[in-house]
Structures are given as C-alpha cells and as structure tokens.
XYZ file of C-alpha atoms in Angstrom:
454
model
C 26.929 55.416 81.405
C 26.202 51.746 80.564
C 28.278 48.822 80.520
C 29.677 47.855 77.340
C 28.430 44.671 76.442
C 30.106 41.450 75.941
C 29.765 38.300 74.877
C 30.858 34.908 76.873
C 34.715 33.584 76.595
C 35.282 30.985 73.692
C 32.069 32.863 71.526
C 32.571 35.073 68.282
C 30.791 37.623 66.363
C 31.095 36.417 62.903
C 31.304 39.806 60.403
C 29.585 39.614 56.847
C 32.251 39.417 54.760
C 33.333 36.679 57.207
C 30.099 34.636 56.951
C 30.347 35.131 53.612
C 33.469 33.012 53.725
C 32.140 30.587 56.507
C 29.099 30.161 53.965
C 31.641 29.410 50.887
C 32.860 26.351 53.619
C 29.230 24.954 54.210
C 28.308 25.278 50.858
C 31.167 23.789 48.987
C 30.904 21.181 52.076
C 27.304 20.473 51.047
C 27.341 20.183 47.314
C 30.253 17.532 47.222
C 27.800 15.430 49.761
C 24.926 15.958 47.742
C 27.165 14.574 44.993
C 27.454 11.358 46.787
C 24.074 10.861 48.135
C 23.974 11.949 51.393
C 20.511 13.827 52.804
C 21.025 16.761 55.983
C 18.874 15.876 59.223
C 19.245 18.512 62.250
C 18.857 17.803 65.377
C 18.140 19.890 68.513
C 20.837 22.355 69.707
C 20.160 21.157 73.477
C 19.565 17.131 74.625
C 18.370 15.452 77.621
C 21.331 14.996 79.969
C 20.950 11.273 80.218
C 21.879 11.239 76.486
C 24.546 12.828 76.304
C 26.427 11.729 80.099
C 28.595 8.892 79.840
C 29.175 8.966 76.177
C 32.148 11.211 76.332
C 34.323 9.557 79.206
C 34.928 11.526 82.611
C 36.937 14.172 81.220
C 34.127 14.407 78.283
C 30.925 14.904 80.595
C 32.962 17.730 82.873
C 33.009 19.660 79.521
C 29.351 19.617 78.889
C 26.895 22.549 78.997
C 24.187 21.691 81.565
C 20.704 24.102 80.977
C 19.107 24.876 84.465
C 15.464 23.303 84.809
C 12.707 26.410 84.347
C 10.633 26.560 87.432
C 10.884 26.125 90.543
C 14.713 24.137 90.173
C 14.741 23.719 93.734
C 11.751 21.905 94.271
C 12.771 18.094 95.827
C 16.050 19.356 96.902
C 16.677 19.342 100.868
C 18.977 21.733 102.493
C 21.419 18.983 103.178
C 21.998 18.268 99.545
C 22.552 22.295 99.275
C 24.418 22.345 102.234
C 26.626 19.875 100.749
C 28.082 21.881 98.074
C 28.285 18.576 95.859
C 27.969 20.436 92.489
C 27.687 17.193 89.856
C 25.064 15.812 92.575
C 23.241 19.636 92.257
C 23.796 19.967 88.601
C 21.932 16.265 88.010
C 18.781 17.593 90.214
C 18.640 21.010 88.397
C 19.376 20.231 85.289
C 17.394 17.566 82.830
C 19.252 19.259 79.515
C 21.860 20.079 77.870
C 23.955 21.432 74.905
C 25.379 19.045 72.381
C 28.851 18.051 72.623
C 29.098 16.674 69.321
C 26.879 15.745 66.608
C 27.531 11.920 66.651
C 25.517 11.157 69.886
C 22.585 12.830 68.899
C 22.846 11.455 65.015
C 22.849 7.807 67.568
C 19.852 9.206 69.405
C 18.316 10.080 66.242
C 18.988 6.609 64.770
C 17.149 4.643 67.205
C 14.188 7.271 67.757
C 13.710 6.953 64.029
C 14.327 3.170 62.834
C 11.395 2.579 61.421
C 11.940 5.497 58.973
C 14.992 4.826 57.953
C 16.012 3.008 54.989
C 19.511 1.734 55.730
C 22.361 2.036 54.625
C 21.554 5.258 55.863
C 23.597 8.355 54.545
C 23.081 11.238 56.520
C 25.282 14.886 56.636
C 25.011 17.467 59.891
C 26.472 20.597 59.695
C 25.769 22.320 62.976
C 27.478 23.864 66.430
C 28.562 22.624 69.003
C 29.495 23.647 72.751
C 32.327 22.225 74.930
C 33.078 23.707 78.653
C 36.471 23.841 77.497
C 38.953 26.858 78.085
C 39.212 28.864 75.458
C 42.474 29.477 73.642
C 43.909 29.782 70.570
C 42.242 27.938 67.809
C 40.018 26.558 70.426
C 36.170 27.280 71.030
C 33.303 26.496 73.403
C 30.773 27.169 70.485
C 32.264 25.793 67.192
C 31.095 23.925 63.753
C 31.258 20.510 62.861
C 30.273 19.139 59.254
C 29.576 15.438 59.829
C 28.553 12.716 57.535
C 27.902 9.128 58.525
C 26.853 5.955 56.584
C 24.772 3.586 59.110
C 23.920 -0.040 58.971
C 26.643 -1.261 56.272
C 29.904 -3.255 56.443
C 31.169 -2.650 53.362
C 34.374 -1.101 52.860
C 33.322 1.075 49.649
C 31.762 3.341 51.969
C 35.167 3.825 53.397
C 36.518 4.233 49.830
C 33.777 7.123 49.231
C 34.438 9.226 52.236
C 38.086 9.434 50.719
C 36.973 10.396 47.609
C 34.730 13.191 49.607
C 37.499 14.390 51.195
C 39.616 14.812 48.309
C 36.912 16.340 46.304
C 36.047 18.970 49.011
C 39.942 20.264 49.209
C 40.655 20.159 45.739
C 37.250 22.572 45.481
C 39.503 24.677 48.373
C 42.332 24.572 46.047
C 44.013 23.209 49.936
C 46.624 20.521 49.409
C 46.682 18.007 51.717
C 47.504 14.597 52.729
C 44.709 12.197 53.966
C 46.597 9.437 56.218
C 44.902 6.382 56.991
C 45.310 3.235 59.031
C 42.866 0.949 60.666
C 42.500 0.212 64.582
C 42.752 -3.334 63.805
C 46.299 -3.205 62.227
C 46.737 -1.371 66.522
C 45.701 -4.213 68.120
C 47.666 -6.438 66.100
C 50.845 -4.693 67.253
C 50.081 -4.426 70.769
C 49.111 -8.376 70.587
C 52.403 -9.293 68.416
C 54.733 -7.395 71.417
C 53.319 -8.889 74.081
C 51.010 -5.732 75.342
C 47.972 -6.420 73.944
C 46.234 -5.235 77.448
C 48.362 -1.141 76.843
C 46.401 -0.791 73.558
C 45.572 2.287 74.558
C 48.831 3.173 76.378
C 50.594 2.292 73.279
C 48.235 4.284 70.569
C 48.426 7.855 72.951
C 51.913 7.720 72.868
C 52.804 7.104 68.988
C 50.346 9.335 68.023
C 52.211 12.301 69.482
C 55.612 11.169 67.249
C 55.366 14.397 64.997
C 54.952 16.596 68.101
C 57.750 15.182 71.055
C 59.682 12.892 68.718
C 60.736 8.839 69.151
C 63.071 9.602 72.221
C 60.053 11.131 74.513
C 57.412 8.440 72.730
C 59.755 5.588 74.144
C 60.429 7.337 77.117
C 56.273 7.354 77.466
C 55.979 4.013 76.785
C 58.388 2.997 79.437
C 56.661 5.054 82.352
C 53.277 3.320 81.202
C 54.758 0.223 82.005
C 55.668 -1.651 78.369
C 58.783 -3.367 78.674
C 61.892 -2.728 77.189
C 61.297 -5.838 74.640
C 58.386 -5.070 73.694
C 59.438 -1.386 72.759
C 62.236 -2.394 71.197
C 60.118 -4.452 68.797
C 58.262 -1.410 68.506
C 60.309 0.333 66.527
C 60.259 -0.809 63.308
C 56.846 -0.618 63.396
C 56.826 2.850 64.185
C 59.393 4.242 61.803
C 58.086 1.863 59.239
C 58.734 3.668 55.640
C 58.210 3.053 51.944
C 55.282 3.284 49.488
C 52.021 2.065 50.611
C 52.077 -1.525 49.219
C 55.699 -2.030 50.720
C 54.061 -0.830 54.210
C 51.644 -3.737 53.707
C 53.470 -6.237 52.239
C 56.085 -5.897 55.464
C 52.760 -5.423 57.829
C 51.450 -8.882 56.285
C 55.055 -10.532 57.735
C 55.011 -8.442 61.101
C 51.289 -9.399 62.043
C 51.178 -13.017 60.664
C 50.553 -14.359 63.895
C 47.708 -11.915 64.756
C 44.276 -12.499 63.153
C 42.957 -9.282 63.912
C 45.538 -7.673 62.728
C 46.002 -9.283 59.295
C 41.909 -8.605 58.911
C 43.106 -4.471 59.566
C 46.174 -5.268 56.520
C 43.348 -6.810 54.077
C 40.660 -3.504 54.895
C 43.488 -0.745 54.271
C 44.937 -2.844 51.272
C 41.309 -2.824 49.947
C 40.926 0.414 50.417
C 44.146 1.813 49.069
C 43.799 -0.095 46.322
C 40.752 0.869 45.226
C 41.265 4.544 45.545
C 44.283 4.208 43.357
C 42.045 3.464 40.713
C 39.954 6.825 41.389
C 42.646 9.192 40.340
C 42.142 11.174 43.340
C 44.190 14.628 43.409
C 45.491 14.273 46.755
C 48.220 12.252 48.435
C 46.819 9.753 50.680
C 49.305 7.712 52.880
C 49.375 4.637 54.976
C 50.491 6.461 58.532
C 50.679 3.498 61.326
C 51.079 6.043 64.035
C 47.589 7.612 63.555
C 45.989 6.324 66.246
C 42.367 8.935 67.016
C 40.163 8.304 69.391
C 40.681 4.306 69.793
C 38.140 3.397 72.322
C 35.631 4.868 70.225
C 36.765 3.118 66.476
C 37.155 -0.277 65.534
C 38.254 -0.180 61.821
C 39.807 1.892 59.602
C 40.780 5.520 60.860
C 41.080 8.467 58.874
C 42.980 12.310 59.108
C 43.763 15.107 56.602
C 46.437 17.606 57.320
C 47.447 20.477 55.199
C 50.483 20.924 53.766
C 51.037 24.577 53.190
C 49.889 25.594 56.580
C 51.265 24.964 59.549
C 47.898 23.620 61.720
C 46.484 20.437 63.037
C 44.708 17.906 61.163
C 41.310 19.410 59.390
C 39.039 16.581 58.798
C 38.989 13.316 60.725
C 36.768 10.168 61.092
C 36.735 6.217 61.056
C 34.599 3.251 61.365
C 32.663 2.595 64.510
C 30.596 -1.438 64.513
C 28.311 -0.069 67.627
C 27.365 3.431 67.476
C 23.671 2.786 68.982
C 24.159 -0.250 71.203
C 24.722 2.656 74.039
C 20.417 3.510 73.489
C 19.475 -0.199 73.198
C 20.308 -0.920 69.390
C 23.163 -3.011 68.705
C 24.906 -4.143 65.652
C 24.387 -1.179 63.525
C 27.615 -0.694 62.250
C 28.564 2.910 60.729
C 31.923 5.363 58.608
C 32.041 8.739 59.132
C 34.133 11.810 58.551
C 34.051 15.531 60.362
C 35.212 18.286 58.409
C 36.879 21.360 60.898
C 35.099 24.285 59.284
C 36.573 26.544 61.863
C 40.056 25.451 60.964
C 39.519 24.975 57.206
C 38.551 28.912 57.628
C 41.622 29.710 58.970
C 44.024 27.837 55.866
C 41.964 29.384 53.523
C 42.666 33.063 54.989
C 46.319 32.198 55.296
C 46.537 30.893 51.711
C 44.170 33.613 50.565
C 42.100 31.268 48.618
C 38.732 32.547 48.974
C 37.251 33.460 45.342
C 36.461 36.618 45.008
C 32.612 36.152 44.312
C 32.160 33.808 47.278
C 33.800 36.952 49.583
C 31.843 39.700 47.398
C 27.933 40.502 48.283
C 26.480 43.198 46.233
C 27.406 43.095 42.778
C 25.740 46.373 41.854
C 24.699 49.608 43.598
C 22.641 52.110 42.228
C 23.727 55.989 43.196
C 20.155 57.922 44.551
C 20.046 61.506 43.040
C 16.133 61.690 44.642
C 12.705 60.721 44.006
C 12.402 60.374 40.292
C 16.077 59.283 39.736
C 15.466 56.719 42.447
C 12.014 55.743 40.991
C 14.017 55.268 37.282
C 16.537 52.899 39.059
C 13.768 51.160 40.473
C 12.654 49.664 37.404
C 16.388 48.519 36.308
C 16.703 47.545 39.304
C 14.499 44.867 39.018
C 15.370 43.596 36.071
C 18.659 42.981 37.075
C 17.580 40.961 40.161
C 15.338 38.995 37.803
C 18.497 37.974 36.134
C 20.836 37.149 39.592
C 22.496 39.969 39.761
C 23.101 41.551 43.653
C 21.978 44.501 43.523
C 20.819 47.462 45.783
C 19.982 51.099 45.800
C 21.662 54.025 48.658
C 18.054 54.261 50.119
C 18.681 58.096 50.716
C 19.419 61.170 48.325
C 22.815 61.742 50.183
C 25.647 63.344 49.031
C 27.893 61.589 46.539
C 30.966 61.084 48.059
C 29.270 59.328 50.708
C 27.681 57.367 48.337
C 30.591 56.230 46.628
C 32.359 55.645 49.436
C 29.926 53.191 51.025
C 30.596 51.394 47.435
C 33.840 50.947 48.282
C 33.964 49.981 51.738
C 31.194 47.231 50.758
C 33.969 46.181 47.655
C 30.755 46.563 45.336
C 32.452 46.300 41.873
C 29.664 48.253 39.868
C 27.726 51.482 40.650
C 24.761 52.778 38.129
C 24.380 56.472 37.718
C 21.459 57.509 37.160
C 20.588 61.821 36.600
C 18.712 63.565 34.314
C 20.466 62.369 30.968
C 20.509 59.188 31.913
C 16.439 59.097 32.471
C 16.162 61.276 29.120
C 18.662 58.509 27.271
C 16.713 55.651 28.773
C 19.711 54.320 30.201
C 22.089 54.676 33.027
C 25.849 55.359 33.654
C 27.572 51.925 34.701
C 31.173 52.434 36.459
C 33.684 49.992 36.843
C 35.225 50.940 40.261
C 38.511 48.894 40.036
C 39.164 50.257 36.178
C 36.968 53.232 36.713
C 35.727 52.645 33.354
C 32.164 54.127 32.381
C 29.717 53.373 29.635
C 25.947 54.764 29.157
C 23.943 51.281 28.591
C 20.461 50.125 28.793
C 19.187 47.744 31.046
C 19.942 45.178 28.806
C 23.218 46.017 28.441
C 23.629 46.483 31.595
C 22.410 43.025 32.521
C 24.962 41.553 30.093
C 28.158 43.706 31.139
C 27.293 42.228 34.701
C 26.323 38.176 33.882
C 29.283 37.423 31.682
C-alpha cells in the first residue's frame, strides 16, 4: 500500500471556499491601493543568497531557506571542509539561492536594479509569499502572505498621512474595527537621550513594547537586568503610562523632550500627522501609543500598528518610515513609508467575526440539472447567455440521477438550479429553483438573467 502523502510542517492546503475568502483579502487589499495610486511589481520567489544574508540580523539569516546549487554541488569542496561538519560554511558553498524572507529586501534589490526606470516618488504594492525556517505553531507559518506597499524617494510626511488613510479604508471595507497606534522612533530616542540612556535605545524600546503582554512590574524589572539605572527608570514612568487625548500626549511630550532635538523633530512629524488625519474623517480610532516600539534598528521615523478590537489577536498591519532602505546595495539616501497588511491573520478575524459576504464566499451562482443529450444541449444555449451577462454558471456534465444532482448543489451552496425536461424545451424556458426558499418559476432566458443580476 502506498504512503499517504504529506506536505512539509508550517505549509497548508488552502480549500476553495477558503481561497475564495483569501481572494476577497487580496482583492479588497488591491482596489483600496489602486485607489491611491500605487502600481504591483513581483519579484522572484527565490534570490541570490548574498541578497538576502545580512539583512535580517543573525537570528534573521538562520531562518532563511537556502536552495541547493543543481549540478555537481560538490564540485570545489575538499573532504576537509566535509569532514568538518561546519554546516553555514557548507550551506554558503552549495547554495547561491534562496527563498525570500520578506518582500522589502527584494522591493530594495528591485529599486536599485531598476533606477533608471523608475519615476520617483515611487509607489509600488507586493502581495506575495514568503518563507521563514521558523517552527511552526499556532498562527505561525514557514510559507505565509504579505501585502506590502512602499512609497520610495520622498520625505514628505503626506505619504505617511495616506498609508493611514489606506489602512482605515481597507478595514472599514472588512467591516473589522480597529485601532491604528502610531508613534515615531524619533520621539524613542528622545527618551532614551532625556534619561540618561541614550546608548539602551534598543534595550529600552524591547522592553516597553511588551507592556500589554507582562505588565509595568516585569517591564521595570527588564529594564533593570539590562542595566538602566534606577533614575533613569524612574523617570521612565511617566513616559510610559503617559495618558490623555492625542494633543495632550503632545503638548506634555513637547515639555518632556525640550532638551532633545531629535526628539522634538519626532513630536512635530506625529503632530503633523495626527493633525492632518483629523481632518480626513477617517472611521477608525487612531491613537498616539509611546510604547510601540517595532522593529527599531530597521525605522527611523514614524511607526505604525493596527490591532483589532473584537478579536483577541496580535497586531494585523504594521509599517513605518525607513531614510536608507537601498544604501545596503550601493544606493543611499533614498528615503521610503510603508505598511504590511497580515492577510493570514486578517483571515482569521474575519472567520471569527463571520464577516465574509456571502458572494465573495459563494462560486457558482447557477447550476443547470442534466436530464441527457437534448436537455443538456437546450441548457447549453441559456447557458451562455447567462455567462454573457456575469452570471456563474455551470452544467452537472453527466445525465446522473437527481438526487445526486441536487445534492452536489447543495454541498457547492449554489443558490439557483435550472430545470430543464421536456416541458421546459417545449415552453422555451426552464424551471429556476430557489434552493434556500425552494421557490420555483418557469422563465425564459431573459427572465432568468434578470431573477439572477438584480
């Protein structure tokens, strides 16, 4: 007997009715950056290894998907290096390639390969996978999604103020209430400079950013073993449980951080930006959160993440300013915003909140019943016409019984079903069910066509 197949650890099969719904994402995804002007590039699923290594951090490059060379792999290699067992030295001679991590290395890559195409500001969407060597859990995938856009080689802040209004579009499409939180890496530095631990930026950041999850206690108690004094934590925290609307977190920000430069500049971009999306009438809260803290080697301006607030999940769409995101292949001073929307997780809120439509979920609209030849050949020619007018539609390609029929109606949630038998063909017309009501009505095509595109 053979071996039931399988597929690798952290992969999924992805059903129809599922990809339906994963479609519904993309889509929706798409439209709203059409709306704003951005244009899709792809880019290859694999890279060469030298440009993606290094990019990630340590931790970063142990999680990347190395492709073995075709050939002969073990030409150039000695037996001592084999004998050695060194598996990063052997992985570097027999592999040149390798998956994508993410999609904002290879949108870099892409950048400088194509500059002298390019008409910047350049506003360009991805939505591709991914792979990570990561191990697989809950909620957590070696081949996932990511739906990225990125404006490139602009300064100005109203790209900031756009992505917002993105975001907020895109979950008010969802019908998904959330809260986007924003704060800026500069207003960060301007703490850590103002306590005296400007050097434990990123000692400081890690820990605050995990305040929902251990609470202030074990965030202090973090800070301490890190090595921040007791004075400078202790003028931490009224920075940390700062409160109020957003204009009384600035105004008491603008006192805090006089003396810091840099992080009076962070106060005047989020003030900017606040205030100018107040004027947008967006539909969704968006909140000044100084603990936010993201990936801070990696931004240098404002920072952005969306959470839901009906589900209980981590935060859904993320992103931030970057001022050097090709000065790693030779480019500097392109300065670029971006945003990533978590498809995978903005599946799963959807399915808990039930808020799929019912027409993104439903294929086939219409199905005609086959009685044999010349009923099937009549059907035919409706058939058509309701394609030629949008409608899903497809015939049971064999005469089988009817209650097989009917039930393969059902299982596919098909909400219409023509019958078509010899009174029909006689009348010109066919039987149309209903098979939630289980109304019927003889129509003709016409008819038919209309009952179906209301």
């Amino acid at each position: 007997m053979a071996a039931k197949p399988g597929i690798p650890k952290g992969t999924r099969d992805f059903s129809p009715v599922e990809m339906a719904k994963r479609n519904y994402i993309f889509n929706t995804i798409r439209d709203v950056y059409h709306l704003y002007g951005f244009q899709q590039i792809e880019t290859p699923s694999m890279e060469m290894l030298s440009t993606l290594m290094g990019k990630y951090g340590e931790e970063g490059d142990k999680l990347l998907f190395k492709i073995q060379n075709s050939g002969d792999y073990f030409s150039g290699i000695t037996d001592e290096d084999l004998l050695s067992r060194n598996a990063a030295k052997l992985a570097s001679k027999f592999c040149e390639k390798g998956l994508r991590y993410d999609l904002t290395v290879p949108f870099a890559r892409y950048v400088v390969m194509h500059r002298d195409e390019i008409t910047f500001p350049f506003k360009r969407y991805q939505i591709q996978p991914v792979w990570r060597a990561d191990r697989p859990q809950k909620g957590r995938y070696r081949e996932f999604y990511q739906c990225d856009a990125d404006v490139v080689g602009s300064d100005s802040l109203l790209n900031e103020v756009e992505l917002m209004q993105i975001v907020d579009t895109v979950f008010t499409r969802f019908g998904i209430r959330v809260c986007i939180k924003i704060n800026n890496r500069k207003i960060l530095t301007g703490i850590a400079e103002i306590i005296g631990e400007a050097d434990k930026i990123v000692d400081i950041t890690v820990a605050i950013d995990k305040l929902d999850k251990i609470g202030l206690d074990n965030v202090n108690k973090e800070l301490a073993e890190k090595g921040i004094s007791e004075e400078a934590i202790a003028k931490l925290q009224p920075i940390i449980l700062l409160s109020g609307t957003n204009a009384e977190k600035l105004a008491t920000l603008k006192t805090v951080l006089s003396d810091s430069e840099t992080g009076l500049k962070g106060v005047e971009e989020s003030e900017f930006i606040l205030n100018t999306l107040q004027t947008m009438g967006l539909k969704n809260e968006i909140e000044l959160d100084l603990t936010l803290a993201r990936g801070l080697n990696y931004y240098t301006g404002a920072i952005f993440e969306v959470k839901a607030l009906d589900v209980q999940i981590g935060s859904i769409t993320g992103g931030g300013r970057y001022d050097n995101l090709t000065g790693v292949f030779g480019m500097a001073g392109v300065s670029g915003v971006g945003i990533s929307f978590g498809a995978d997780r903005i599946f799963d809120v959807l399915n808990q909140l039930e808020l799929y439509p019912k027409e993104a979920v439903n294929g086939t609209q219409l199905l005609f019943i086959n009685f044999g030849e010349k009923e099937a050949a009549f059907s035919m020619g409706i058939l058509s016409k309701a394609r030629a007018a949008g409608i899903r539609a497809e015939i049971f390609p064999d005469a089988a019984k009817m209650k097989k029929q009917m039930s393969y109606a059902n299982v596919k949630n098909i909400p219409f079903v023509a019958i078509v038998g010899e009174n029909e063909m006689n009348e010109g017309k066919a039987m149309l069910k209903n098979m939630e009501s289980g109304e019927q009505q003889l129509v003709t095509a016409e008819e038919l066509i209309g009952a179906l595109t209301k």
